[in-house]
Structures are given as structure tokens and as C-alpha cells.
Coordinates of N, CA and C in Angstrom, one line a residue:
Chain A
K1088 N 84.8 114.6 107.1 CA 85.2 114.8 105.7 C 86.7 114.5 105.6
N1089 N 87.1 113.7 104.6 CA 88.5 113.4 104.4 C 89.2 114.6 103.9
E1090 N 90.5 114.6 104.3 CA 91.4 115.8 103.9 C 91.6 115.8 102.4
V1091 N 91.5 114.6 101.8 CA 91.8 114.5 100.4 C 90.6 113.8 99.7
E1092 N 89.9 114.4 98.8 CA 88.8 113.8 98.2 C 89.1 113.6 96.7
Q1093 N 88.7 112.5 96.1 CA 88.9 112.2 94.7 C 87.6 111.9 94.0
S1094 N 87.5 112.3 92.8 CA 86.4 111.9 92.0 C 86.8 111.8 90.5
P1095 N 86.1 110.9 89.8 CA 85.1 109.9 90.3 C 85.8 108.8 91.1
Q1096 N 85.0 107.9 91.7 CA 85.6 106.7 92.4 C 85.9 105.7 91.3
N1097 N 85.1 105.5 90.3 CA 85.2 104.6 89.3 C 85.0 105.3 87.9
L1098 N 85.8 104.8 86.9 CA 85.7 105.5 85.6 C 85.9 104.4 84.6
T1099 N 85.0 104.3 83.6 CA 85.2 103.4 82.5 C 85.3 104.3 81.2
A1100 N 86.2 104.0 80.4 CA 86.4 104.8 79.2 C 86.7 103.9 78.0
Q1101 N 86.5 104.4 76.8 CA 86.9 103.6 75.6 C 88.2 104.1 75.2
E1102 N 89.0 103.2 74.6 CA 90.3 103.6 74.1 C 90.2 104.8 73.3
G1103 N 91.1 105.7 73.5 CA 91.2 107.0 72.8 C 90.5 108.2 73.5
E1104 N 89.7 107.9 74.5 CA 89.0 109.0 75.1 C 90.0 109.8 76.0
F1105 N 89.6 111.1 76.2 CA 90.3 112.0 77.1 C 89.7 111.8 78.5
I1106 N 90.6 111.6 79.5 CA 90.1 111.3 80.9 C 90.6 112.3 81.8
T1107 N 89.7 112.7 82.7 CA 90.1 113.6 83.8 C 89.7 113.0 85.2
I1108 N 90.6 113.1 86.1 CA 90.4 112.7 87.5 C 90.7 113.9 88.3
N1109 N 89.8 114.1 89.3 CA 89.9 115.3 90.1 C 90.3 115.0 91.6
C1110 N 91.0 115.9 92.2 CA 91.4 115.8 93.6 C 91.2 117.1 94.2
S1111 N 90.5 117.1 95.4 CA 90.4 118.3 96.2 C 90.9 118.0 97.6
Y1112 N 91.5 119.0 98.2 CA 92.1 118.8 99.5 C 91.8 120.0 100.4
S1113 N 91.9 119.8 101.7 CA 91.4 120.9 102.6 C 92.5 121.4 103.5
V1114 N 93.7 120.9 103.3 CA 94.8 121.4 104.2 C 95.8 122.2 103.4
G1115 N 96.6 122.9 104.1 CA 97.8 123.6 103.4 C 98.8 122.5 103.0
I1116 N 99.3 122.6 101.8 CA 100.2 121.5 101.3 C 101.5 122.1 100.9
S1117 N 102.5 121.3 100.9 CA 103.8 121.6 100.3 C 103.9 121.0 98.9
A1118 N 103.2 119.9 98.7 CA 103.3 119.2 97.4 C 102.1 118.3 97.3
L1119 N 101.7 118.0 96.1 CA 100.7 117.0 95.8 C 101.3 116.0 94.8
H1120 N 100.9 114.8 95.1 CA 101.4 113.6 94.3 C 100.3 113.0 93.6
W1121 N 100.6 112.5 92.4 CA 99.7 111.6 91.7 C 100.4 110.3 91.5
L1122 N 99.7 109.2 92.0 CA 100.3 107.9 92.0 C 99.5 107.0 91.2
Q1123 N 100.1 105.9 90.6 CA 99.4 104.9 89.8 C 99.6 103.6 90.5
Q1124 N 98.6 102.8 90.7 CA 98.7 101.5 91.3 C 98.0 100.5 90.4
H1125 N 98.8 99.5 90.0 CA 98.3 98.5 89.1 C 97.9 97.3 90.0
P1126 N 97.1 96.4 89.4 CA 96.7 95.2 90.1 C 98.0 94.5 90.6
G1127 N 98.0 94.0 91.8 CA 99.3 93.4 92.3 C 99.9 94.4 93.3
G1128 N 99.5 95.6 93.2 CA 99.8 96.5 94.3 C 100.9 97.5 94.2
G1129 N 101.8 97.3 93.3 CA 103.0 98.2 93.1 C 102.5 99.6 92.8
I1130 N 103.1 100.6 93.4 CA 102.8 102.0 93.2 C 103.9 102.7 92.5
V1131 N 103.5 103.5 91.5 CA 104.5 104.3 90.7 C 104.1 105.7 90.9
S1132 N 105.1 106.6 91.2 CA 104.8 108.0 91.3 C 104.8 108.6 89.9
L1133 N 103.7 109.2 89.6 CA 103.5 109.9 88.2 C 104.0 111.3 88.2
F1134 N 103.5 112.1 89.2 CA 103.9 113.5 89.3 C 104.0 113.9 90.7
M1135 N 104.8 114.9 91.0 CA 104.8 115.6 92.2 C 104.8 117.1 91.8
L1136 N 103.8 117.8 92.3 CA 103.7 119.2 91.9 C 103.2 120.1 93.0
S1137 N 103.7 121.3 93.0 CA 103.3 122.3 94.0 C 102.7 123.5 93.4
S1138 N 102.8 123.6 92.1 CA 102.2 124.8 91.4 C 102.1 124.4 89.9
G1139 N 101.2 125.1 89.2 CA 101.2 125.0 87.7 C 100.8 123.7 87.1
K1140 N 101.6 123.2 86.2 CA 101.2 122.1 85.4 C 102.5 121.3 85.0
K1141 N 102.3 120.0 84.9 CA 103.4 119.1 84.5 C 102.8 118.2 83.4
K1142 N 103.7 117.8 82.5 CA 103.3 116.9 81.4 C 104.3 115.8 81.3
H1143 N 103.9 114.6 81.1 CA 104.8 113.5 80.8 C 104.1 112.5 79.9
G1144 N 104.5 112.6 78.6 CA 103.8 111.8 77.6 C 102.4 112.1 77.5
R1145 N 101.5 111.2 77.7 CA 100.1 111.4 77.5 C 99.4 111.9 78.8
L1146 N 100.2 112.0 79.8 CA 99.7 112.4 81.1 C 100.0 113.9 81.4
I1147 N 99.0 114.6 82.0 CA 99.1 116.0 82.3 C 98.5 116.2 83.7
A1148 N 99.2 116.8 84.6 CA 98.7 117.1 85.9 C 98.7 118.6 86.1
T1149 N 97.7 119.1 86.7 CA 97.6 120.6 87.0 C 97.2 120.7 88.5
I1150 N 97.5 121.9 89.0 CA 97.2 122.2 90.4 C 96.8 123.6 90.5
N1151 N 95.8 123.9 91.3 CA 95.4 125.3 91.6 C 95.4 125.4 93.1
I1152 N 96.5 126.1 93.6 CA 96.7 126.2 95.0 C 95.6 127.0 95.7
Q1153 N 95.1 128.0 95.1 CA 94.1 128.9 95.7 C 92.8 128.1 95.9
E1154 N 92.5 127.3 94.9 CA 91.2 126.5 95.0 C 91.4 125.2 95.6
K1155 N 92.7 124.8 96.0 CA 93.0 123.5 96.6 C 92.4 122.4 95.7
H1156 N 92.8 122.4 94.5 CA 92.3 121.4 93.6 C 93.4 121.0 92.5
S1157 N 93.4 119.7 92.2 CA 94.3 119.2 91.2 C 93.6 118.3 90.2
S1158 N 94.0 118.2 89.0 CA 93.4 117.3 88.1 C 94.5 116.5 87.4
L1159 N 94.2 115.3 87.1 CA 95.1 114.4 86.3 C 94.4 114.1 85.0
H1160 N 95.0 114.4 83.9 CA 94.4 114.2 82.6 C 95.2 113.1 81.8
I1161 N 94.5 112.2 81.2 CA 95.1 111.3 80.3 C 94.5 111.5 78.9
T1162 N 95.4 111.8 78.0 CA 95.0 112.0 76.6 C 95.1 110.7 75.8
A1163 N 94.2 110.4 74.9 CA 94.3 109.2 74.0 C 94.5 108.0 74.9
S1164 N 93.5 107.8 75.8 CA 93.6 106.7 76.7 C 93.8 105.3 76.0
H1165 N 94.5 104.4 76.7 CA 94.8 103.1 76.2 C 94.5 102.1 77.3
P1166 N 94.1 100.8 76.9 CA 93.8 99.8 78.0 C 95.0 99.6 79.0
R1167 N 96.2 99.9 78.6 CA 97.3 99.8 79.6 C 97.3 100.9 80.6
D1168 N 96.4 101.9 80.4 CA 96.3 102.9 81.5 C 95.3 102.5 82.6
S1169 N 94.7 101.3 82.4 CA 93.8 100.8 83.4 C 94.6 100.5 84.7
A1170 N 94.1 101.2 85.8 CA 94.8 101.1 87.1 C 94.0 102.0 88.1
V1171 N 94.5 102.0 89.3 CA 93.9 102.9 90.3 C 94.9 104.1 90.4
Y1172 N 94.3 105.3 90.3 CA 95.0 106.5 90.3 C 94.8 107.2 91.7
I1173 N 95.8 107.5 92.4 CA 95.7 108.0 93.8 C 96.3 109.4 93.9
C1174 N 95.6 110.3 94.5 CA 96.1 111.6 94.8 C 96.6 111.6 96.2
A1175 N 97.7 112.2 96.5 CA 98.2 112.3 97.9 C 98.9 113.6 98.1
V1176 N 98.7 114.1 99.3 CA 99.3 115.4 99.7 C 100.3 115.3 100.8
A1177 N 101.3 116.1 100.8 CA 102.2 116.3 101.9 C 102.0 117.7 102.4
T1178 N 101.7 117.8 103.7 CA 101.4 119.1 104.3 C 102.7 119.9 104.5
R1179 N 102.5 121.1 104.9 CA 103.7 122.0 105.0 C 104.5 121.6 106.2
T1180 N 103.9 120.9 107.1 CA 104.7 120.6 108.4 C 105.1 119.1 108.5
A1181 N 104.5 118.3 107.7 CA 104.8 116.8 107.9 C 105.1 116.2 106.5
S1182 N 106.1 115.4 106.5 CA 106.5 114.7 105.3 C 105.6 113.6 104.9
K1183 N 104.9 113.1 105.8 CA 104.0 111.9 105.5 C 103.0 112.3 104.5
L1184 N 102.5 111.4 103.7 CA 101.5 111.6 102.7 C 100.1 111.2 103.3
T1185 N 99.1 112.0 102.9 CA 97.7 111.7 103.2 C 97.1 111.5 101.8
F1186 N 96.4 110.3 101.7 CA 95.9 109.8 100.4 C 94.5 110.0 100.2
G1187 N 94.1 110.2 99.0 CA 92.7 110.1 98.6 C 92.4 108.6 98.5
T1188 N 91.1 108.3 98.2 CA 90.7 106.9 98.2 C 90.9 106.3 96.8
G1189 N 91.3 107.1 95.9 CA 91.7 106.5 94.6 C 90.6 106.5 93.6
T1190 N 90.9 106.5 92.3 CA 90.0 106.4 91.2 C 90.4 105.2 90.4
R1191 N 89.4 104.2 90.3 CA 89.7 103.0 89.5 C 89.3 103.3 88.1
L1192 N 90.3 103.2 87.2 CA 90.1 103.5 85.8 C 90.2 102.2 85.0
Q1193 N 89.2 102.0 84.1 CA 89.2 100.9 83.2 C 89.0 101.4 81.8
V1194 N 90.0 101.1 81.0 CA 89.9 101.6 79.6 C 89.7 100.4 78.7
T1195 N 88.6 100.4 77.9 CA 88.3 99.2 77.1 C 88.5 99.5 75.6
L1196 N 88.7 98.4 74.9 CA 89.0 98.6 73.4 C 87.7 99.0 72.7
Chain B
E1268 N 120.1 102.3 88.6 CA 120.2 102.3 90.1 C 118.9 101.6 90.6
A1269 N 119.1 100.8 91.7 CA 118.1 100.0 92.2 C 117.0 100.9 92.9
G1270 N 115.8 100.5 92.8 CA 114.7 101.3 93.5 C 114.6 100.8 94.9
V1271 N 113.5 101.1 95.5 CA 113.2 100.7 96.9 C 112.8 99.2 96.8
T1272 N 113.4 98.4 97.7 CA 113.1 97.0 97.7 C 112.5 96.6 99.0
Q1273 N 111.6 95.6 99.0 CA 110.9 95.1 100.2 C 111.0 93.6 100.2
S1274 N 111.1 93.1 101.4 CA 111.0 91.6 101.5 C 110.3 91.3 102.8
P1275 N 109.6 90.2 102.9 CA 109.3 89.3 101.7 C 108.2 89.9 100.9
T1276 N 107.9 89.3 99.7 CA 106.9 89.7 98.9 C 105.5 89.4 99.5
H1277 N 105.5 88.2 100.0 CA 104.2 87.7 100.7 C 104.6 87.1 102.0
L1278 N 103.7 87.2 103.0 CA 104.0 86.7 104.3 C 102.6 86.2 104.9
I1279 N 102.6 85.0 105.3 CA 101.4 84.4 105.9 C 101.7 84.1 107.4
K1280 N 100.9 84.6 108.2 CA 101.1 84.4 109.7 C 99.7 84.0 110.3
T1281 N 99.7 83.5 111.5 CA 98.5 83.3 112.2 C 98.3 84.3 113.3
R1282 N 97.1 84.4 113.7 CA 96.7 85.4 114.7 C 97.6 85.2 116.0
G1283 N 98.1 86.3 116.5 CA 98.9 86.3 117.7 C 100.4 86.2 117.4
Q1284 N 100.8 85.8 116.2 CA 102.2 85.8 115.9 C 102.7 87.2 115.6
Q1285 N 104.0 87.2 115.4 CA 104.7 88.5 115.1 C 105.2 88.5 113.6
A1286 N 105.1 89.6 112.9 CA 105.6 89.7 111.6 C 106.7 90.8 111.5
T1287 N 107.7 90.5 110.7 CA 108.8 91.4 110.4 C 108.9 91.7 108.9
L1288 N 108.8 92.9 108.5 CA 108.8 93.3 107.1 C 110.0 94.2 107.0
R1289 N 110.7 94.1 105.9 CA 112.0 94.8 105.6 C 111.9 95.7 104.4
C1290 N 112.7 96.8 104.5 CA 112.7 97.8 103.4 C 114.1 98.3 103.2
S1291 N 114.5 98.3 102.0 CA 115.8 99.0 101.6 C 115.5 100.2 100.8
P1292 N 115.9 101.4 101.2 CA 115.6 102.6 100.4 C 116.6 102.7 99.2
I1293 N 116.2 103.6 98.4 CA 117.1 104.0 97.3 C 118.4 104.5 97.9
S1294 N 119.5 104.2 97.3 CA 120.8 104.6 97.8 C 120.9 106.1 97.9
G1295 N 121.3 106.6 99.1 CA 121.4 108.0 99.3 C 120.1 108.6 100.0
H1296 N 119.1 107.9 100.0 CA 117.9 108.3 100.7 C 118.0 108.0 102.2
T1297 N 117.6 109.0 103.0 CA 117.7 108.9 104.4 C 116.3 108.6 105.1
S1298 N 115.3 109.0 104.4 CA 113.9 108.9 105.0 C 113.2 107.7 104.5
V1299 N 112.6 106.9 105.4 CA 111.8 105.8 105.0 C 110.4 105.9 105.6
Y1300 N 109.4 105.7 104.8 CA 108.0 105.8 105.3 C 107.4 104.4 105.1
W1301 N 106.5 104.1 106.1 CA 105.7 102.8 106.0 C 104.2 103.2 105.9
Y1302 N 103.5 102.5 104.9 CA 102.1 102.8 104.7 C 101.4 101.4 104.7
Q1303 N 100.1 101.5 105.2 CA 99.3 100.2 105.1 C 98.1 100.5 104.2
Q1304 N 97.9 99.4 103.4 CA 96.7 99.5 102.5 C 95.9 98.2 102.8
A1305 N 94.9 98.3 103.7 CA 94.1 97.2 104.0 C 93.0 97.0 102.9
L1306 N 92.5 95.8 102.8 CA 91.6 95.5 101.7 C 90.4 96.4 101.8
G1307 N 90.1 97.0 100.7 CA 88.9 97.9 100.6 C 89.1 99.3 101.2
L1308 N 90.3 99.5 101.8 CA 90.6 100.8 102.4 C 91.7 101.5 101.6
G1309 N 91.8 102.8 101.8 CA 92.9 103.5 101.2 C 94.2 103.4 101.9
L1310 N 95.2 104.0 101.3 CA 96.5 103.9 102.0 C 96.5 104.8 103.2
Q1311 N 97.1 104.3 104.2 CA 97.2 105.1 105.5 C 98.7 105.1 106.0
F1312 N 99.1 106.2 106.4 CA 100.4 106.4 106.9 C 100.6 105.7 108.2
L1313 N 101.7 104.9 108.3 CA 102.1 104.2 109.5 C 103.2 104.8 110.3
L1314 N 104.4 104.9 109.7 CA 105.6 105.3 110.4 C 106.5 106.1 109.5
W1315 N 107.3 107.0 110.0 CA 108.3 107.7 109.3 C 109.6 107.7 110.1
Y1316 N 110.7 107.2 109.4 CA 112.0 107.2 110.0 C 112.9 108.1 109.2
D1317 N 113.8 108.8 109.9 CA 114.8 109.6 109.2 C 116.0 109.7 110.0
E1318 N 117.2 109.4 109.4 CA 118.4 109.4 110.1 C 118.4 108.5 111.4
G1319 N 117.7 107.4 111.3 CA 117.7 106.4 112.4 C 116.7 106.7 113.5
E1320 N 115.9 107.8 113.3 CA 115.0 108.1 114.4 C 113.5 108.1 113.9
E1321 N 112.6 107.7 114.7 CA 111.2 107.8 114.4 C 110.8 109.2 114.5
R1322 N 110.3 109.7 113.4 CA 109.9 111.2 113.3 C 108.4 111.4 113.5
N1323 N 107.6 110.4 113.1 CA 106.2 110.6 113.1 C 105.5 109.2 113.0
R1324 N 104.4 109.0 113.6 CA 103.7 107.8 113.5 C 102.2 108.1 113.3
G1325 N 101.5 107.2 112.5 CA 100.1 107.4 112.3 C 99.3 106.8 113.4
N1326 N 98.0 106.8 113.2 CA 97.1 106.4 114.2 C 97.0 104.9 114.2
F1327 N 98.0 104.2 114.7 CA 98.1 102.8 114.8 C 98.5 102.4 116.2
P1328 N 98.1 101.3 116.7 CA 98.4 100.9 118.1 C 99.9 100.6 118.2
P1329 N 100.4 100.6 119.5 CA 101.9 100.4 119.7 C 102.4 99.1 119.2
R1330 N 101.5 98.1 119.0 CA 102.1 96.8 118.5 C 102.7 96.9 117.1
F1331 N 102.4 98.1 116.4 CA 103.1 98.4 115.2 C 104.3 99.2 115.6
S1332 N 105.5 98.7 115.3 CA 106.7 99.4 115.6 C 107.8 99.1 114.5
G1333 N 108.9 99.8 114.6 CA 109.9 99.6 113.6 C 111.2 100.2 114.1
R1334 N 112.1 100.2 113.1 CA 113.4 100.8 113.4 C 114.1 101.1 112.1
Q1335 N 115.0 102.0 112.1 CA 115.9 102.3 110.9 C 117.3 102.0 111.3
F1336 N 118.0 101.3 110.5 CA 119.4 100.9 110.7 C 120.4 102.0 110.2
P1337 N 121.6 101.9 110.6 CA 122.6 102.9 110.2 C 122.8 103.0 108.7
N1338 N 122.4 101.9 107.9 CA 122.5 101.9 106.5 C 121.2 102.4 105.9
Y1339 N 120.3 102.9 106.7 CA 119.0 103.5 106.4 C 117.9 102.5 106.0
S1340 N 118.3 101.2 105.9 CA 117.2 100.3 105.7 C 116.3 100.2 107.0
S1341 N 115.1 99.6 106.8 CA 114.2 99.7 107.9 C 113.4 98.4 108.1
E1342 N 113.0 98.2 109.3 CA 112.1 97.1 109.6 C 110.8 97.6 110.2
L1343 N 109.7 96.9 109.8 CA 108.4 97.1 110.4 C 108.1 95.9 111.2
N1344 N 107.8 96.0 112.4 CA 107.4 94.8 113.2 C 105.9 95.0 113.6
V1345 N 105.2 93.9 113.5 CA 103.8 93.9 113.9 C 103.6 92.8 114.9
N1346 N 103.4 93.1 116.2 CA 103.2 92.1 117.2 C 101.8 91.7 117.4
A1347 N 101.6 90.6 118.0 CA 100.2 90.1 118.4 C 99.3 90.3 117.2
L1348 N 99.6 89.7 116.1 CA 98.8 89.9 114.8 C 97.4 89.7 115.0
E1349 N 96.6 90.5 114.4 CA 95.1 90.4 114.3 C 94.7 90.2 112.9
L1350 N 93.5 89.7 112.7 CA 93.0 89.4 111.3 C 93.0 90.7 110.5
E1351 N 92.7 91.8 111.1 CA 92.5 93.0 110.4 C 93.9 93.6 110.0
D1352 N 95.0 93.0 110.4 CA 96.3 93.5 110.0 C 96.6 93.0 108.6
S1353 N 95.8 92.1 108.1 CA 96.0 91.6 106.7 C 95.9 92.8 105.8
A1354 N 97.0 93.1 105.0 CA 97.0 94.2 104.2 C 98.3 94.2 103.3
L1355 N 98.4 95.2 102.4 CA 99.6 95.4 101.7 C 100.4 96.5 102.4
Y1356 N 101.6 96.2 102.7 CA 102.4 97.2 103.5 C 103.5 97.7 102.5
L1357 N 103.4 99.0 102.3 CA 104.3 99.7 101.3 C 105.3 100.5 102.1
C1358 N 106.5 100.5 101.5 CA 107.6 101.3 102.0 C 107.9 102.3 101.0
A1359 N 108.3 103.5 101.4 CA 108.7 104.5 100.4 C 109.9 105.2 101.0
S1360 N 110.8 105.8 100.1 CA 111.9 106.5 100.6 C 112.0 107.9 99.9
S1361 N 112.7 108.8 100.6 CA 112.9 110.1 100.0 C 114.3 110.6 100.4
L1362 N 114.8 111.6 99.7 CA 116.1 112.0 99.8 C 116.5 112.7 101.1
G1363 N 115.5 113.2 101.8 CA 115.7 113.8 103.1 C 114.4 113.9 103.8
S1364 N 114.4 114.8 104.8 CA 113.2 114.9 105.7 C 112.3 116.1 105.4
S1365 N 112.7 116.9 104.4 CA 111.9 118.1 104.2 C 110.6 117.7 103.6
A1366 N 109.5 118.4 104.1 CA 108.2 118.2 103.5 C 108.2 118.5 102.1
G1367 N 107.5 117.6 101.3 CA 107.4 117.9 99.9 C 108.4 117.3 99.0
L1368 N 109.3 116.5 99.5 CA 110.2 115.7 98.7 C 109.5 114.6 98.1
E1369 N 109.9 114.2 96.9 CA 109.2 113.1 96.2 C 109.5 111.8 96.9
Q1370 N 108.5 110.9 97.0 CA 108.7 109.6 97.7 C 108.6 108.6 96.6
F1371 N 109.5 107.6 96.7 CA 109.6 106.5 95.8 C 109.1 105.2 96.5
F1372 N 108.2 104.5 95.9 CA 107.6 103.4 96.6 C 108.2 102.1 96.2
G1373 N 108.3 101.1 97.1 CA 108.6 99.8 96.9 C 107.5 99.0 96.4
P1374 N 107.7 97.7 96.1 CA 106.6 96.9 95.5 C 105.6 96.4 96.6
G1375 N 106.0 96.5 97.8 CA 105.1 96.1 98.9 C 105.3 94.7 99.4
T1376 N 104.8 94.5 100.6 CA 104.7 93.1 101.2 C 103.3 92.9 101.5
R1377 N 102.8 91.8 101.0 CA 101.4 91.4 101.3 C 101.3 90.5 102.5
L1378 N 100.8 91.0 103.6 CA 100.7 90.2 104.8 C 99.3 89.6 104.9
T1379 N 99.2 88.3 105.1 CA 97.9 87.7 105.4 C 98.0 87.0 106.7
V1380 N 97.0 87.4 107.5 CA 96.9 86.8 108.9 C 95.7 85.9 108.9
L1381 N 96.0 84.6 109.3 CA 94.9 83.6 109.3 C 94.4 83.4 110.7

């Protein structure tokens, strides 16, 4: 079993839909990251959180430390949101990130 | 302020050759991380350098090595290239070595081994 599990693996949505991507992890963490990877490979850090909730524009990330679970929500999705979304965790003892396998999101008109 | 930069953008080598990939962190960042993303696979941790020293390495053979220079830039060297080394290699930097600091990623170097 991977230390970081994401679901779903693939997600297709119509423009305007509310999207949720889930991440579960099995290790103690110091922080959880949500990353966005567009075709071509470049990675952008969306959020880093260790508790509670963060919001940036149409993106919202939540984390429940007790349940070892995080969600990334996209409100009013748009085709430019199409990308791979990756959850990654930093454990309490190591700065290196352990990654989920990613969720490929396609938003259509 | 400039972000993390990597060079070259693309690199084509043949099996058995050596590849050198370079990374410049954000100014003021002392930690540099290297990650590999092979085709069809997720991102995997390769190496972590901080203050010029290797702090941790992932489950990769010794032919993957690197170093960090006094200006905190870093090199990743891959010796005796194999076909399965073809991947996107990403570098990230952070402000220090504490676990949980935000990491900022570079655009990556796409290595193709023929």
C-alpha cells in the first residue's frame, strides 16, 4: 500500500462544476502539499497545509490530521484547470516529499 | 525574484553515457531536492542537499549522484545511463532544512536515453 493515495485517478468535469480530489496518507506528517502539473511537466505549488483549511481564488484545500485525509476543491471549474493534481506529504522526520500518483482532471466546455 | 531554474530543458543521451543536470535554487534557499518522474510513474524522491551536504537519498542506485556548490546550486549526475532513466527530472528548493517547509519547483529537465 502506498503511503499516499489519491482518488480519483481520472476526472472529467464540465465547465462550472464543483470538483473534489481526495488524498489519504498513512504516515505522520509535518505538512501536506497540493501541486499542479500541466502538460509539459512544470509543477506549481498550490497549497501547503498542516491543519485546517486554505483558500486561494477558486481553490480550497482542507486537511483532517486525525483522519489523515485532505481534499482539494475547485469551485466553478474552467478548462484552464485541466491538469494533473498531485498530493505530497513531508513526514515529521524528513524534508523529502512522498507523492501520490496524481489525479488527471479534464474540464470540458 | 527569479524562481528555481534548471538546465538544460531537454537532454538526449545514448545508453552508457553520462548526463549532468543543473539546478539553481531561489535566492536565499539552502536546500535543493531532486525528483524523478518516469513515464507512467509518479514522482519519486532522488536526493536532498542542504548547506553543501547530501542529507538523504531515495531508493536509487549509486550511479545517481550529485553535489551542491557553495552558492547552493546543484548538479545531478547520472552515470552509465540506462533506457529506464528516461524521465523528467525536477529540482525543488526550500528556505532551510526543516521538515514541512514549502518547496518550490523548477521547470524540469527532460532526459531521453536512446
